[in-house]
Amino acid sequence: NAGVTQTPKFQVLKTGQSMTLQCAQDMNHNSMYWYRQDPGMGLRLIYYSASEGTTDKGEVPNGYNVSRLNKREFSLRLESAAPSQTSVYFCASSLGDTQYFGPGTRLTVL
Amino acid sequence: GENVEQHPSTLSVQEGDSAVIKCTYSDSASNYFPWYKQELGKRPQLIIDIRSNVGEKKDQRIAVTLNKTAKHFSLHITETQPEDSAVYFCAPRGWAGSYQLTFGKGTKLSVIP
């Protein structure tokens, strides 16, 4: 059981470039989430998917898009990266109340 | 949406002492109150949680207490050890029909040997 996996672990982008962060879980969880973590700000919800086929905006969705590809996979896309999107991105999944987090992706936008 | 505040933002204690972190929330419909621990460079992990029909829950050296009337809940760590050093987040669930959590900004706990 790998749990929640994320790729890549690190990424450096130039302003205006696009990229997709990948997340997969092997726990048969229905719900999946994308958070960003900035110093002193806690974790802020970007998008979530309550079940396969549905996605909803969280607290800070601007500049991002998501795709729930199937029950296992939930990707986060930055269409035109900005320096304000420099952050650590965590994916999480849950079946009930407890959320299980992936190892994170550290993204720097220059 | 849910407004969440955590206090203090940093806390230093001597090894063996107790630590208490308080979390206040705004949504009176909140019914689930977890605490997550994040060690440096690692992912957040659930350490303890409580539901609105329970006032206190203990798990070895950690406990969570809930005051629904005052809309706050607290994390208590007794007999602190160096491995307790981490950032702790409260994350109340604001709407009963959703699994969304709203995270506080975190409390950095340092346990001094």
PDB file of C-alpha atoms in Angstrom:
ATOM      1  CA  ASN A   1       0.000   0.000   0.000  1.00  0.00           C
ATOM      2  CA  ALA A   2       1.686   3.188  -1.193  1.00  0.00           C
ATOM      3  CA  GLY A   3      -1.073   5.420   0.248  1.00  0.00           C
ATOM      4  CA  VAL A   4      -1.117   8.837  -1.436  1.00  0.00           C
ATOM      5  CA  THR A   5       1.643   9.539  -3.963  1.00  0.00           C
ATOM      6  CA  GLN A   6       2.510  12.798  -5.694  1.00  0.00           C
ATOM      7  CA  THR A   7       4.747  13.677  -8.615  1.00  0.00           C
ATOM      8  CA  PRO A   8       6.980  15.534  -9.035  1.00  0.00           C
ATOM      9  CA  LYS A   9       8.604  16.202  -5.638  1.00  0.00           C
ATOM     10  CA  PHE A  10      10.237  19.421  -6.788  1.00  0.00           C
ATOM     11  CA  GLN A  11       9.624  21.714  -9.740  1.00  0.00           C
ATOM     12  CA  VAL A  12      10.945  25.074 -10.897  1.00  0.00           C
ATOM     13  CA  LEU A  13       8.913  27.002 -13.468  1.00  0.00           C
ATOM     14  CA  LYS A  14       9.265  30.320 -15.202  1.00  0.00           C
ATOM     15  CA  THR A  15       6.404  32.790 -15.076  1.00  0.00           C
ATOM     16  CA  GLY A  16       3.821  31.903 -17.714  1.00  0.00           C
ATOM     17  CA  GLN A  17       4.759  28.236 -18.015  1.00  0.00           C
ATOM     18  CA  SER A  18       2.204  25.534 -17.413  1.00  0.00           C
ATOM     19  CA  MET A  19       2.409  22.249 -15.568  1.00  0.00           C
ATOM     20  CA  THR A  20       0.330  19.495 -14.040  1.00  0.00           C
ATOM     21  CA  LEU A  21       0.830  18.063 -10.569  1.00  0.00           C
ATOM     22  CA  GLN A  22      -0.175  14.415 -10.317  1.00  0.00           C
ATOM     23  CA  CYS A  23      -1.751  12.666  -7.338  1.00  0.00           C
ATOM     24  CA  ALA A  24      -2.830   9.063  -6.924  1.00  0.00           C
ATOM     25  CA  GLN A  25      -4.186   7.012  -4.018  1.00  0.00           C
ATOM     26  CA  ASP A  26      -4.549   3.259  -3.663  1.00  0.00           C
ATOM     27  CA  MET A  27      -6.858   3.225  -0.621  1.00  0.00           C
ATOM     28  CA  ASN A  28     -10.133   3.224  -2.592  1.00  0.00           C
ATOM     29  CA  HIS A  29     -11.049   6.610  -1.105  1.00  0.00           C
ATOM     30  CA  ASN A  30     -13.949   8.567  -2.551  1.00  0.00           C
ATOM     31  CA  SER A  31     -12.775  12.092  -1.754  1.00  0.00           C
ATOM     32  CA  MET A  32      -9.598  13.817  -2.845  1.00  0.00           C
ATOM     33  CA  TYR A  33      -8.197  17.287  -2.148  1.00  0.00           C
ATOM     34  CA  TRP A  34      -5.531  19.730  -3.238  1.00  0.00           C
ATOM     35  CA  TYR A  35      -4.034  22.153  -0.695  1.00  0.00           C
ATOM     36  CA  ARG A  36      -1.280  24.700  -0.817  1.00  0.00           C
ATOM     37  CA  GLN A  37       0.901  25.463   2.181  1.00  0.00           C
ATOM     38  CA  ASP A  38       2.642  28.797   2.571  1.00  0.00           C
ATOM     39  CA  PRO A  39       4.733  29.878   5.580  1.00  0.00           C
ATOM     40  CA  GLY A  40       2.511  31.046   8.435  1.00  0.00           C
ATOM     41  CA  MET A  41      -0.685  30.331   6.485  1.00  0.00           C
ATOM     42  CA  GLY A  42      -1.542  26.749   7.340  1.00  0.00           C
ATOM     43  CA  LEU A  43      -3.044  24.620   4.589  1.00  0.00           C
ATOM     44  CA  ARG A  44      -5.532  26.250   2.253  1.00  0.00           C
ATOM     45  CA  LEU A  45      -7.903  24.209   0.126  1.00  0.00           C
ATOM     46  CA  ILE A  46      -7.612  24.828  -3.620  1.00  0.00           C
ATOM     47  CA  TYR A  47     -10.057  22.267  -5.042  1.00  0.00           C
ATOM     48  CA  TYR A  48     -11.631  19.071  -3.890  1.00  0.00           C
ATOM     49  CA  SER A  49     -13.481  16.133  -5.377  1.00  0.00           C
ATOM     50  CA  ALA A  50     -16.105  14.541  -3.162  1.00  0.00           C
ATOM     51  CA  SER A  51     -16.438  11.562  -5.501  1.00  0.00           C
ATOM     52  CA  GLU A  52     -15.388  10.410  -8.935  1.00  0.00           C
ATOM     53  CA  GLY A  53     -16.830  12.730 -11.561  1.00  0.00           C
ATOM     54  CA  THR A  54     -17.281  15.769  -9.309  1.00  0.00           C
ATOM     55  CA  THR A  55     -15.008  18.687  -8.457  1.00  0.00           C
ATOM     56  CA  ASP A  56     -15.597  21.857  -6.443  1.00  0.00           C
ATOM     57  CA  LYS A  57     -13.707  25.019  -5.638  1.00  0.00           C
ATOM     58  CA  GLY A  58     -12.121  25.499  -2.284  1.00  0.00           C
ATOM     59  CA  GLU A  59     -10.828  28.644  -0.618  1.00  0.00           C
ATOM     60  CA  VAL A  60      -8.158  29.626  -3.180  1.00  0.00           C
ATOM     61  CA  PRO A  61      -9.051  28.233  -6.656  1.00  0.00           C
ATOM     62  CA  ASN A  62      -7.952  31.133  -8.861  1.00  0.00           C
ATOM     63  CA  GLY A  63      -5.181  30.198 -11.303  1.00  0.00           C
ATOM     64  CA  TYR A  64      -5.765  26.454 -10.979  1.00  0.00           C
ATOM     65  CA  ASN A  65      -7.786  23.729 -12.643  1.00  0.00           C
ATOM     66  CA  VAL A  66      -8.316  20.133 -11.611  1.00  0.00           C
ATOM     67  CA  SER A  67      -9.281  16.826 -13.165  1.00  0.00           C
ATOM     68  CA  ARG A  68     -10.588  13.765 -11.352  1.00  0.00           C
ATOM     69  CA  LEU A  69      -9.360  11.295 -13.933  1.00  0.00           C
ATOM     70  CA  ASN A  70     -10.777   8.243 -12.150  1.00  0.00           C
ATOM     71  CA  LYS A  71     -11.288   7.150  -8.564  1.00  0.00           C
ATOM     72  CA  ARG A  72      -7.518   6.878  -7.960  1.00  0.00           C
ATOM     73  CA  GLU A  73      -6.171  10.006  -9.632  1.00  0.00           C
ATOM     74  CA  PHE A  74      -6.695  13.742  -9.085  1.00  0.00           C
ATOM     75  CA  SER A  75      -4.491  16.204 -10.969  1.00  0.00           C
ATOM     76  CA  LEU A  76      -3.889  19.923 -10.452  1.00  0.00           C
ATOM     77  CA  ARG A  77      -3.005  22.127 -13.404  1.00  0.00           C
ATOM     78  CA  LEU A  78      -1.403  25.552 -13.470  1.00  0.00           C
ATOM     79  CA  GLU A  79      -2.134  27.019 -16.899  1.00  0.00           C
ATOM     80  CA  SER A  80       0.073  30.124 -16.600  1.00  0.00           C
ATOM     81  CA  ALA A  81       2.253  30.004 -13.511  1.00  0.00           C
ATOM     82  CA  ALA A  82       2.812  33.153 -11.447  1.00  0.00           C
ATOM     83  CA  PRO A  83       5.362  33.841  -8.667  1.00  0.00           C
ATOM     84  CA  SER A  84       2.427  33.985  -6.200  1.00  0.00           C
ATOM     85  CA  GLN A  85       1.923  30.267  -6.851  1.00  0.00           C
ATOM     86  CA  THR A  86       5.288  29.415  -5.331  1.00  0.00           C
ATOM     87  CA  SER A  87       4.285  27.049  -2.537  1.00  0.00           C
ATOM     88  CA  VAL A  88       4.250  23.492  -1.283  1.00  0.00           C
ATOM     89  CA  TYR A  89       1.298  21.572  -2.705  1.00  0.00           C
ATOM     90  CA  PHE A  90      -0.272  18.664  -0.859  1.00  0.00           C
ATOM     91  CA  CYS A  91      -2.763  16.195  -2.182  1.00  0.00           C
ATOM     92  CA  ALA A  92      -4.961  14.298   0.276  1.00  0.00           C
ATOM     93  CA  SER A  93      -7.669  11.649   0.171  1.00  0.00           C
ATOM     94  CA  SER A  94     -10.347  10.439   2.548  1.00  0.00           C
ATOM     95  CA  LEU A  95     -13.075   7.851   2.848  1.00  0.00           C
ATOM     96  CA  GLY A  96     -14.623   9.399   5.966  1.00  0.00           C
ATOM     97  CA  ASP A  97     -13.320  12.097   8.255  1.00  0.00           C
ATOM     98  CA  THR A  98      -9.593  11.364   8.302  1.00  0.00           C
ATOM     99  CA  GLN A  99      -7.574  12.896   5.499  1.00  0.00           C
ATOM    100  CA  TYR A 100      -4.385  11.150   4.394  1.00  0.00           C
ATOM    101  CA  PHE A 101      -1.773  13.358   2.809  1.00  0.00           C
ATOM    102  CA  GLY A 102       0.780  12.790   0.110  1.00  0.00           C
ATOM    103  CA  PRO A 103       4.439  13.806   0.543  1.00  0.00           C
ATOM    104  CA  GLY A 104       3.997  17.152  -1.182  1.00  0.00           C
ATOM    105  CA  THR A 105       5.388  18.977  -4.220  1.00  0.00           C
ATOM    106  CA  ARG A 106       7.625  21.981  -3.708  1.00  0.00           C
ATOM    107  CA  LEU A 107       6.977  24.391  -6.572  1.00  0.00           C
ATOM    108  CA  THR A 108       9.006  27.526  -7.290  1.00  0.00           C
ATOM    109  CA  VAL A 109       7.889  29.999  -9.928  1.00  0.00           C
ATOM    110  CA  LEU A 110      10.583  32.453 -11.026  1.00  0.00           C
TER     111      LEU A 110
ATOM    112  CA  GLY B   1     -16.916  30.099   5.543  1.00  0.00           C
ATOM    113  CA  GLU B   2     -15.360  28.891   8.766  1.00  0.00           C
ATOM    114  CA  ASN B   3     -12.964  31.258  10.571  1.00  0.00           C
ATOM    115  CA  VAL B   4     -10.322  29.407  12.553  1.00  0.00           C
ATOM    116  CA  GLU B   5      -7.770  30.840  14.957  1.00  0.00           C
ATOM    117  CA  GLN B   6      -5.035  28.992  16.784  1.00  0.00           C
ATOM    118  CA  HIS B   7      -3.110  30.179  19.819  1.00  0.00           C
ATOM    119  CA  PRO B   8      -0.276  30.417  20.505  1.00  0.00           C
ATOM    120  CA  SER B   9       1.548  30.517  17.188  1.00  0.00           C
ATOM    121  CA  THR B  10       4.763  29.319  18.847  1.00  0.00           C
ATOM    122  CA  LEU B  11       5.269  27.452  22.091  1.00  0.00           C
ATOM    123  CA  SER B  12       8.470  26.332  23.826  1.00  0.00           C
ATOM    124  CA  VAL B  13       8.354  23.919  26.749  1.00  0.00           C
ATOM    125  CA  GLN B  14      10.884  21.954  28.749  1.00  0.00           C
ATOM    126  CA  GLU B  15      10.929  18.229  28.203  1.00  0.00           C
ATOM    127  CA  GLY B  16       8.487  16.596  30.593  1.00  0.00           C
ATOM    128  CA  ASP B  17       6.244  19.654  30.879  1.00  0.00           C
ATOM    129  CA  SER B  18       2.741  19.921  29.428  1.00  0.00           C
ATOM    130  CA  ALA B  19       1.684  21.872  26.343  1.00  0.00           C
ATOM    131  CA  VAL B  20      -1.754  23.240  25.487  1.00  0.00           C
ATOM    132  CA  ILE B  21      -2.842  24.652  22.133  1.00  0.00           C
ATOM    133  CA  LYS B  22      -6.232  26.296  21.688  1.00  0.00           C
ATOM    134  CA  CYS B  23      -8.345  26.533  18.537  1.00  0.00           C
ATOM    135  CA  THR B  24     -11.393  28.756  18.147  1.00  0.00           C
ATOM    136  CA  TYR B  25     -13.854  28.434  15.287  1.00  0.00           C
ATOM    137  CA  SER B  26     -16.837  30.420  14.054  1.00  0.00           C
ATOM    138  CA  ASP B  27     -19.343  27.959  12.565  1.00  0.00           C
ATOM    139  CA  SER B  28     -21.795  26.721  15.186  1.00  0.00           C
ATOM    140  CA  ALA B  29     -22.683  23.820  12.827  1.00  0.00           C
ATOM    141  CA  SER B  30     -19.162  22.379  13.084  1.00  0.00           C
ATOM    142  CA  ASN B  31     -19.302  18.782  14.275  1.00  0.00           C
ATOM    143  CA  TYR B  32     -15.832  17.305  13.801  1.00  0.00           C
ATOM    144  CA  PHE B  33     -12.614  18.594  15.389  1.00  0.00           C
ATOM    145  CA  PRO B  34      -9.265  17.036  14.449  1.00  0.00           C
ATOM    146  CA  TRP B  35      -5.662  17.901  15.219  1.00  0.00           C
ATOM    147  CA  TYR B  36      -2.887  17.238  12.698  1.00  0.00           C
ATOM    148  CA  LYS B  37       0.842  17.097  13.370  1.00  0.00           C
ATOM    149  CA  GLN B  38       3.436  18.058  10.781  1.00  0.00           C
ATOM    150  CA  GLU B  39       7.092  17.362  11.422  1.00  0.00           C
ATOM    151  CA  LEU B  40       9.664  19.412   9.571  1.00  0.00           C
ATOM    152  CA  GLY B  41       9.675  18.534   5.869  1.00  0.00           C
ATOM    153  CA  LYS B  42       6.966  15.891   6.273  1.00  0.00           C
ATOM    154  CA  ARG B  43       3.281  15.581   5.467  1.00  0.00           C
ATOM    155  CA  PRO B  44       0.524  16.422   7.995  1.00  0.00           C
ATOM    156  CA  GLN B  45      -0.848  13.417   9.901  1.00  0.00           C
ATOM    157  CA  LEU B  46      -3.923  13.082  12.079  1.00  0.00           C
ATOM    158  CA  ILE B  47      -3.059  12.573  15.740  1.00  0.00           C
ATOM    159  CA  ILE B  48      -6.405  12.857  17.480  1.00  0.00           C
ATOM    160  CA  ASP B  49      -9.965  13.958  16.757  1.00  0.00           C
ATOM    161  CA  ILE B  50     -13.243  14.472  18.581  1.00  0.00           C
ATOM    162  CA  ARG B  51     -16.871  14.756  17.577  1.00  0.00           C
ATOM    163  CA  SER B  52     -19.432  17.242  18.804  1.00  0.00           C
ATOM    164  CA  ASN B  53     -21.231  14.763  21.054  1.00  0.00           C
ATOM    165  CA  VAL B  54     -18.098  14.160  23.162  1.00  0.00           C
ATOM    166  CA  GLY B  55     -16.421  16.587  25.546  1.00  0.00           C
ATOM    167  CA  GLU B  56     -12.996  14.973  25.880  1.00  0.00           C
ATOM    168  CA  LYS B  57     -10.910  12.234  24.306  1.00  0.00           C
ATOM    169  CA  LYS B  58      -7.541  10.864  25.393  1.00  0.00           C
ATOM    170  CA  ASP B  59      -4.924   8.776  23.648  1.00  0.00           C
ATOM    171  CA  GLN B  60      -1.918   8.083  25.856  1.00  0.00           C
ATOM    172  CA  ARG B  61      -0.125  11.430  26.311  1.00  0.00           C
ATOM    173  CA  ILE B  62      -2.410  13.485  24.099  1.00  0.00           C
ATOM    174  CA  ALA B  63      -5.957  14.648  24.692  1.00  0.00           C
ATOM    175  CA  VAL B  64      -8.474  16.913  23.035  1.00  0.00           C
ATOM    176  CA  THR B  65     -11.195  18.846  24.876  1.00  0.00           C
ATOM    177  CA  LEU B  66     -14.181  20.523  23.263  1.00  0.00           C
ATOM    178  CA  ASN B  67     -16.319  23.432  24.432  1.00  0.00           C
ATOM    179  CA  LYS B  68     -19.103  23.754  21.852  1.00  0.00           C
ATOM    180  CA  THR B  69     -20.812  26.606  23.685  1.00  0.00           C
ATOM    181  CA  ALA B  70     -17.701  28.747  23.530  1.00  0.00           C
ATOM    182  CA  LYS B  71     -16.712  27.339  20.116  1.00  0.00           C
ATOM    183  CA  HIS B  72     -13.210  26.239  20.950  1.00  0.00           C
ATOM    184  CA  PHE B  73     -11.273  23.016  21.348  1.00  0.00           C
ATOM    185  CA  SER B  74      -7.811  22.368  22.719  1.00  0.00           C
ATOM    186  CA  LEU B  75      -4.942  19.935  22.288  1.00  0.00           C
ATOM    187  CA  HIS B  76      -3.190  18.822  25.461  1.00  0.00           C
ATOM    188  CA  ILE B  77       0.159  17.051  25.416  1.00  0.00           C
ATOM    189  CA  THR B  78       1.519  15.779  28.723  1.00  0.00           C
ATOM    190  CA  GLU B  79       5.065  14.641  29.561  1.00  0.00           C
ATOM    191  CA  THR B  80       6.381  16.236  26.387  1.00  0.00           C
ATOM    192  CA  GLN B  81       9.300  14.614  24.576  1.00  0.00           C
ATOM    193  CA  PRO B  82      11.676  15.980  21.912  1.00  0.00           C
ATOM    194  CA  GLU B  83       9.821  14.004  19.231  1.00  0.00           C
ATOM    195  CA  ASP B  84       6.725  16.080  19.997  1.00  0.00           C
ATOM    196  CA  SER B  85       8.495  19.054  18.394  1.00  0.00           C
ATOM    197  CA  ALA B  86       6.452  19.856  15.274  1.00  0.00           C
ATOM    198  CA  VAL B  87       3.791  22.167  13.910  1.00  0.00           C
ATOM    199  CA  TYR B  88       0.270  21.335  15.058  1.00  0.00           C
ATOM    200  CA  PHE B  89      -2.846  22.304  13.114  1.00  0.00           C
ATOM    201  CA  CYS B  90      -6.457  22.289  14.161  1.00  0.00           C
ATOM    202  CA  ALA B  91      -8.904  21.703  11.311  1.00  0.00           C
ATOM    203  CA  PRO B  92     -12.581  21.910  12.269  1.00  0.00           C
ATOM    204  CA  ARG B  93     -15.196  20.814   9.768  1.00  0.00           C
ATOM    205  CA  GLY B  94     -17.601  23.665   9.236  1.00  0.00           C
ATOM    206  CA  TRP B  95     -20.491  22.086   7.335  1.00  0.00           C
ATOM    207  CA  ALA B  96     -21.986  18.818   8.430  1.00  0.00           C
ATOM    208  CA  GLY B  97     -22.629  17.627   4.890  1.00  0.00           C
ATOM    209  CA  SER B  98     -19.091  18.072   3.649  1.00  0.00           C
ATOM    210  CA  TYR B  99     -15.738  16.506   4.437  1.00  0.00           C
ATOM    211  CA  GLN B 100     -13.973  19.839   3.944  1.00  0.00           C
ATOM    212  CA  LEU B 101     -11.660  20.882   6.734  1.00  0.00           C
ATOM    213  CA  THR B 102     -10.540  24.446   7.459  1.00  0.00           C
ATOM    214  CA  PHE B 103      -7.006  24.467   8.818  1.00  0.00           C
ATOM    215  CA  GLY B 104      -5.700  26.897  11.384  1.00  0.00           C
ATOM    216  CA  LYS B 105      -2.384  28.617  10.739  1.00  0.00           C
ATOM    217  CA  GLY B 106      -0.507  26.244  12.987  1.00  0.00           C
ATOM    218  CA  THR B 107       1.378  26.233  16.276  1.00  0.00           C
ATOM    219  CA  LYS B 108       5.082  25.484  16.277  1.00  0.00           C
ATOM    220  CA  LEU B 109       5.901  23.469  19.383  1.00  0.00           C
ATOM    221  CA  SER B 110       9.520  23.178  20.474  1.00  0.00           C
ATOM    222  CA  VAL B 111      10.386  20.752  23.269  1.00  0.00           C
ATOM    223  CA  ILE B 112      13.694  21.655  24.886  1.00  0.00           C
ATOM    224  CA  PRO B 113      15.659  18.638  26.191  1.00  0.00           C
TER     225      PRO B 113
END
